[in-house]
């Protein structure tokens, strides 16, 4: 009987060890959710997050893209900024600077597979996001963008092809805020409306062609603010001239072509992470 009990105990212990090891080996997942939403979305990453000294470390690219933070390298240091909030990190250093104040990190940023790994909680909470853990997943909860006291529910993007057009909705708070900030911070000088502009399928050289309409919409689907991007149709090579029209002000502004591409990059990332919904598609 003693031998049987000992055998049962050994089998149980081995089973617990097996399950514990399997759990420990399960890769950490990053999930994001909008404040107030029940569901969360898994975020893709080419380098898996990992735990070091009880801190979740994630690729810098992943956290910056999905929180809408701008990244600037200055020598060996990297600066992340969003809405005038700033944090500076340096690989292999425990010292970070958060809004001018020195912070000592439990884990130094480091390189893994040519990616800079940084502490997720520090960066997420720096940019006013809530972080929670559940088993092998860490969830980042983001706050909605507020425009003129109204909460933005989604960003609606519309663009036309040679035939037909596509309407998408982006539902991730961080992407919506990042794109809004790109419009606000990068609109240039006020200009008069161009002599010729169109949303036709076949614009002529010298026309400004509307390449995208962006509506920040409320809970009822009404547009709170709208920006239209127009690109100059030109015969020469090189980046085209770009203008934006702010519908609320009924005003035209100069705009930067590269920034218009940055907007597309955020939308592409949102689509990859399941935060874009195609509302209509009339392209044959």
Short mmCIF file of C-alpha atoms in Angstrom, two decimals:
data_model
loop_
_atom_site.label_atom_id
_atom_site.label_comp_id
_atom_site.label_asym_id
_atom_site.label_seq_id
_atom_site.Cartn_x
_atom_site.Cartn_y
_atom_site.Cartn_z
CA UNK A 1 0.00 0.00 0.00
CA UNK A 2 2.85 2.39 0.87
CA UNK A 3 4.48 1.72 -2.53
CA UNK A 4 1.17 2.38 -4.32
CA UNK A 5 0.66 5.69 -2.49
CA UNK A 6 4.22 6.71 -3.28
CA UNK A 7 3.67 5.87 -6.95
CA UNK A 8 0.43 7.90 -7.07
CA UNK A 9 2.18 10.87 -5.43
CA UNK A 10 5.06 10.66 -7.90
CA UNK A 11 2.72 10.54 -10.90
CA UNK A 12 0.74 13.51 -9.58
CA UNK A 13 3.92 15.50 -8.95
CA UNK A 14 5.21 14.77 -12.44
CA UNK A 15 1.85 15.78 -13.91
CA UNK A 16 1.94 19.07 -12.03
CA UNK A 17 5.51 19.67 -13.15
CA UNK A 18 4.57 18.93 -16.77
CA UNK A 19 1.64 21.33 -16.72
CA UNK A 20 3.68 23.99 -14.95
CA UNK A 21 6.46 23.70 -17.52
CA UNK A 22 3.98 23.82 -20.39
CA UNK A 23 2.43 26.95 -18.91
CA UNK A 24 5.82 28.56 -18.35
CA UNK A 25 6.76 27.82 -21.94
CA UNK A 26 3.59 29.44 -23.30
CA UNK A 27 4.60 32.67 -25.06
CA UNK A 28 3.41 35.96 -23.60
CA UNK A 29 0.63 37.62 -25.61
CA UNK A 30 -0.15 41.31 -25.94
CA UNK A 31 -3.78 42.33 -26.21
CA UNK A 32 -5.37 45.75 -26.60
CA UNK A 33 -8.85 46.97 -25.78
CA UNK A 34 -10.73 50.23 -25.91
CA UNK A 35 -11.84 51.61 -22.57
CA UNK A 36 -15.37 50.38 -21.91
CA UNK A 37 -15.22 47.51 -24.41
CA UNK A 38 -15.46 43.93 -23.20
CA UNK A 39 -13.48 42.37 -26.05
CA UNK A 40 -9.75 42.73 -26.62
CA UNK A 41 -7.62 42.18 -29.73
CA UNK A 42 -4.35 40.22 -29.91
CA UNK A 43 -1.45 42.30 -31.26
CA UNK A 44 0.97 40.70 -33.71
CA UNK A 45 4.71 40.90 -33.13
CA UNK A 46 7.66 39.53 -35.09
CA UNK A 47 9.60 39.14 -31.81
CA UNK A 48 7.68 37.59 -28.94
CA UNK A 49 7.34 39.51 -25.66
CA UNK A 50 9.09 37.94 -22.69
CA UNK A 51 9.33 38.32 -18.93
CA UNK A 52 12.59 39.50 -17.37
CA UNK A 53 12.83 40.03 -13.61
CA UNK A 54 9.02 40.04 -13.40
CA UNK A 55 8.77 42.74 -16.06
CA UNK A 56 7.13 42.23 -19.46
CA UNK A 57 9.51 43.31 -22.20
CA UNK A 58 8.18 44.05 -25.68
CA UNK A 59 9.68 45.21 -28.99
CA UNK A 60 9.91 49.00 -29.18
CA UNK A 61 8.32 48.97 -32.65
CA UNK A 62 5.25 47.10 -31.39
CA UNK A 63 4.58 49.35 -28.41
CA UNK A 64 5.19 52.57 -30.35
CA UNK A 65 3.00 51.57 -33.32
CA UNK A 66 0.12 50.37 -31.19
CA UNK A 67 0.12 53.29 -28.74
CA UNK A 68 0.58 55.87 -31.48
CA UNK A 69 3.85 57.17 -30.03
CA UNK A 70 6.48 58.86 -32.20
CA UNK A 71 9.99 57.38 -32.02
CA UNK A 72 13.18 59.37 -32.43
CA UNK A 73 16.70 58.01 -32.07
CA UNK A 74 19.41 60.40 -30.88
CA UNK A 75 22.72 58.58 -30.82
CA UNK A 76 22.26 55.54 -28.60
CA UNK A 77 19.13 56.95 -26.93
CA UNK A 78 15.53 56.55 -28.08
CA UNK A 79 12.83 59.12 -27.31
CA UNK A 80 9.14 58.23 -27.37
CA UNK A 81 6.63 61.08 -27.44
CA UNK A 82 2.85 61.33 -27.51
CA UNK A 83 0.70 64.37 -26.74
CA UNK A 84 3.68 66.29 -25.29
CA UNK A 85 4.47 63.38 -22.94
CA UNK A 86 8.01 62.06 -23.41
CA UNK A 87 10.16 59.19 -22.19
CA UNK A 88 13.83 58.58 -23.05
CA UNK A 89 15.44 55.14 -22.88
CA UNK A 90 18.88 53.78 -23.68
CA UNK A 91 19.69 50.12 -24.38
CA UNK A 92 21.82 48.56 -21.61
CA UNK A 93 21.00 51.38 -19.18
CA UNK A 94 18.70 51.24 -16.15
CA UNK A 95 18.18 55.00 -16.27
CA UNK A 96 15.17 56.44 -18.10
CA UNK A 97 13.94 60.02 -18.21
CA UNK A 98 10.17 60.45 -17.97
CA UNK A 99 8.95 64.01 -18.55
CA UNK A 100 12.24 65.37 -17.25
CA UNK A 101 12.35 63.12 -14.17
CA UNK A 102 14.86 60.28 -13.79
CA UNK A 103 13.44 56.78 -13.37
CA UNK A 104 15.43 53.69 -12.43
CA UNK A 105 14.34 50.59 -14.33
CA UNK A 106 14.22 47.06 -12.94
CA UNK A 107 15.33 45.73 -16.34
CA UNK A 108 17.58 47.44 -18.87
CA UNK A 109 16.31 47.73 -22.46
CA UNK A 110 18.20 45.26 -24.63
CA UNK A 111 18.45 43.89 -28.17
CA UNK A 112 16.78 40.66 -29.24
CA UNK A 113 16.78 39.55 -32.89
CA UNK A 114 17.70 43.12 -33.90
CA UNK A 115 14.73 44.52 -31.95
CA UNK A 116 15.03 46.85 -28.96
CA UNK A 117 13.08 45.31 -26.07
CA UNK A 118 11.57 47.82 -23.62
CA UNK A 119 9.39 47.58 -20.46
CA UNK A 120 5.75 47.52 -21.50
CA UNK A 121 4.09 48.73 -18.28
CA UNK A 122 6.35 51.76 -17.90
CA UNK A 123 5.69 52.97 -21.43
CA UNK A 124 1.96 52.16 -21.48
CA UNK A 125 1.33 53.91 -18.17
CA UNK A 126 3.50 56.86 -19.25
CA UNK A 127 1.00 57.39 -22.06
CA UNK A 128 -1.99 57.06 -19.71
CA UNK A 129 -2.97 53.49 -20.58
CA UNK A 130 -4.08 50.87 -18.08
CA UNK A 131 -2.21 47.55 -17.99
CA UNK A 132 -3.59 44.26 -16.61
CA UNK A 133 -2.37 40.66 -16.58
CA UNK A 134 -4.28 37.41 -16.98
CA UNK A 135 -2.40 34.12 -17.26
CA UNK A 136 -0.03 34.44 -20.24
CA UNK A 137 -1.55 37.65 -21.61
CA UNK A 138 -1.04 41.32 -20.86
CA UNK A 139 -3.84 43.70 -21.86
CA UNK A 140 -3.39 47.40 -22.57
CA UNK A 141 -6.56 49.48 -22.17
CA UNK A 142 -6.63 52.77 -24.12
CA UNK A 143 -8.79 55.84 -23.61
CA UNK A 144 -10.94 57.34 -26.40
CA UNK A 145 -10.06 60.53 -28.22
CA UNK A 146 -12.18 63.53 -27.20
CA UNK A 147 -12.85 66.29 -29.76
CA UNK A 148 -14.69 69.41 -28.51
CA UNK A 149 -15.98 67.44 -25.54
CA UNK A 150 -17.36 64.60 -27.70
CA UNK A 151 -15.99 61.04 -27.51
CA UNK A 152 -14.79 59.64 -30.82
CA UNK A 153 -16.14 56.15 -31.42
CA UNK A 154 -14.36 55.38 -34.71
CA UNK A 155 -12.44 56.83 -37.62
CA UNK A 156 -14.12 56.39 -40.99
CA UNK A 157 -11.86 56.37 -44.04
CA UNK A 158 -13.19 56.62 -47.59
CA UNK A 159 -11.18 56.50 -50.80
CA UNK A 160 -11.92 55.90 -54.49
CA UNK A 161 -10.25 53.69 -57.04
CA UNK A 162 -10.43 53.90 -60.86
CA UNK A 163 -13.88 52.36 -60.52
CA UNK A 164 -15.79 52.29 -57.24
CA UNK A 165 -14.69 53.14 -53.73
CA UNK A 166 -14.03 51.68 -50.29
CA UNK A 167 -15.22 52.78 -46.84
CA UNK A 168 -13.40 51.49 -43.76
CA UNK A 169 -13.82 52.06 -40.04
CA UNK A 170 -10.88 52.01 -37.64
CA UNK A 171 -11.92 51.21 -34.08
CA UNK A 172 -8.69 51.23 -32.06
CA UNK A 173 -8.42 54.27 -29.76
CA UNK A 174 -4.66 54.59 -30.08
CA UNK A 175 -4.72 54.54 -33.89
CA UNK A 176 -7.55 57.07 -34.03
CA UNK A 177 -5.71 59.46 -31.71
CA UNK A 178 -2.40 59.03 -33.55
CA UNK A 179 -3.98 59.84 -36.93
CA UNK A 180 -5.88 62.81 -35.53
CA UNK A 181 -2.63 64.20 -34.09
CA UNK A 182 -0.92 63.78 -37.46
CA UNK A 183 -3.58 65.96 -39.06
CA UNK A 184 -3.54 68.61 -36.32
CA UNK A 185 0.22 68.86 -35.85
CA UNK A 186 1.18 68.76 -39.53
CA UNK A 187 -1.31 71.03 -41.24
CA UNK A 188 0.77 73.85 -42.65
CA UNK A 189 -0.10 77.29 -43.92
CA UNK A 190 -3.62 78.33 -44.80
CA UNK A 191 -4.12 78.49 -48.54
CA UNK A 192 -6.91 79.29 -50.95
CA UNK A 193 -8.85 76.44 -52.51
CA UNK A 194 -7.00 75.10 -55.58
CA UNK A 195 -8.30 76.19 -58.99
CA UNK A 196 -9.20 72.61 -59.90
CA UNK A 197 -9.86 69.72 -57.52
CA UNK A 198 -11.90 66.56 -57.91
CA UNK A 199 -12.81 63.11 -56.66
CA UNK A 200 -13.27 61.85 -60.23
CA UNK A 201 -11.74 58.58 -61.36
CA UNK A 202 -9.61 60.17 -64.08
CA UNK A 203 -8.19 63.52 -62.95
CA UNK A 204 -6.10 65.64 -65.31
CA UNK A 205 -2.54 66.82 -64.79
CA UNK A 206 -2.67 69.96 -62.66
CA UNK A 207 -5.80 68.85 -60.78
CA UNK A 208 -5.81 68.08 -57.07
CA UNK A 209 -7.24 64.60 -56.65
CA UNK A 210 -8.97 63.64 -53.40
CA UNK A 211 -7.11 60.54 -52.19
CA UNK A 212 -8.91 60.13 -48.89
CA UNK A 213 -11.69 61.40 -46.64
CA UNK A 214 -11.30 60.93 -42.88
CA UNK A 215 -14.27 61.39 -40.56
CA UNK A 216 -13.90 61.16 -36.77
CA UNK A 217 -17.36 59.94 -35.80
CA UNK A 218 -19.32 59.85 -32.54
CA UNK A 219 -21.43 57.11 -30.96
CA UNK A 220 -24.32 57.82 -33.36
CA UNK A 221 -22.12 57.76 -36.45
CA UNK A 222 -22.09 61.55 -36.92
CA UNK A 223 -18.91 63.25 -38.09
CA UNK A 224 -17.31 65.39 -35.37
CA UNK A 225 -14.43 66.49 -37.57
CA UNK A 226 -13.39 65.71 -41.14
CA UNK A 227 -10.18 66.04 -43.09
CA UNK A 228 -9.86 65.49 -46.85
CA UNK A 229 -6.44 64.81 -48.37
CA UNK A 230 -5.82 66.04 -51.93
CA UNK A 231 -2.77 65.17 -54.01
CA UNK A 232 -1.59 67.16 -57.04
CA UNK A 233 -1.65 65.18 -60.28
CA UNK A 234 1.70 65.96 -61.89
CA UNK A 235 3.67 64.73 -64.89
CA UNK A 236 7.09 64.87 -63.19
CA UNK A 237 8.56 62.31 -60.81
CA UNK A 238 8.98 62.91 -57.09
CA UNK A 239 6.63 63.36 -54.16
CA UNK A 240 3.43 65.17 -55.15
CA UNK A 241 2.22 68.34 -53.50
CA UNK A 242 -0.49 67.61 -50.93
CA UNK A 243 -3.25 69.76 -49.43
CA UNK A 244 -5.82 69.01 -46.75
CA UNK A 245 -9.28 70.47 -46.40
CA UNK A 246 -10.65 70.81 -42.85
CA UNK A 247 -14.41 70.63 -43.28
CA UNK A 248 -15.36 72.10 -39.90
CA UNK A 249 -13.39 75.28 -40.61
CA UNK A 250 -14.02 75.16 -44.37
CA UNK A 251 -10.31 75.85 -44.71
CA UNK A 252 -7.50 74.52 -46.91
CA UNK A 253 -3.97 73.90 -45.60
CA UNK A 254 -0.66 72.75 -47.01
CA UNK A 255 0.25 69.25 -45.88
CA UNK A 256 3.23 66.91 -46.04
CA UNK A 257 3.20 63.96 -48.42
CA UNK A 258 5.23 61.81 -46.01
CA UNK A 259 2.69 62.41 -43.25
CA UNK A 260 -0.09 61.25 -45.57
CA UNK A 261 1.88 58.01 -45.96
CA UNK A 262 2.30 57.77 -42.17
CA UNK A 263 -1.50 57.87 -41.87
CA UNK A 264 -1.76 54.95 -44.27
CA UNK A 265 0.85 53.08 -42.21
CA UNK A 266 -1.22 53.44 -39.03
CA UNK A 267 -4.31 52.22 -40.88
CA UNK A 268 -2.38 49.26 -42.28
CA UNK A 269 -1.19 48.33 -38.77
CA UNK A 270 -4.75 48.62 -37.43
CA UNK A 271 -5.93 46.29 -40.22
CA UNK A 272 -3.24 43.71 -39.43
CA UNK A 273 -4.34 43.69 -35.79
CA UNK A 274 -8.04 43.26 -36.59
CA UNK A 275 -9.08 46.82 -35.72
CA UNK A 276 -10.33 47.78 -39.18
CA UNK A 277 -13.75 46.91 -40.58
CA UNK A 278 -14.68 47.30 -44.23
CA UNK A 279 -18.07 49.02 -44.32
CA UNK A 280 -18.57 49.04 -48.08
CA UNK A 281 -16.65 48.16 -51.23
CA UNK A 282 -17.97 49.05 -54.68
CA UNK A 283 -14.74 48.28 -56.54
CA UNK A 284 -15.55 45.74 -59.30
#
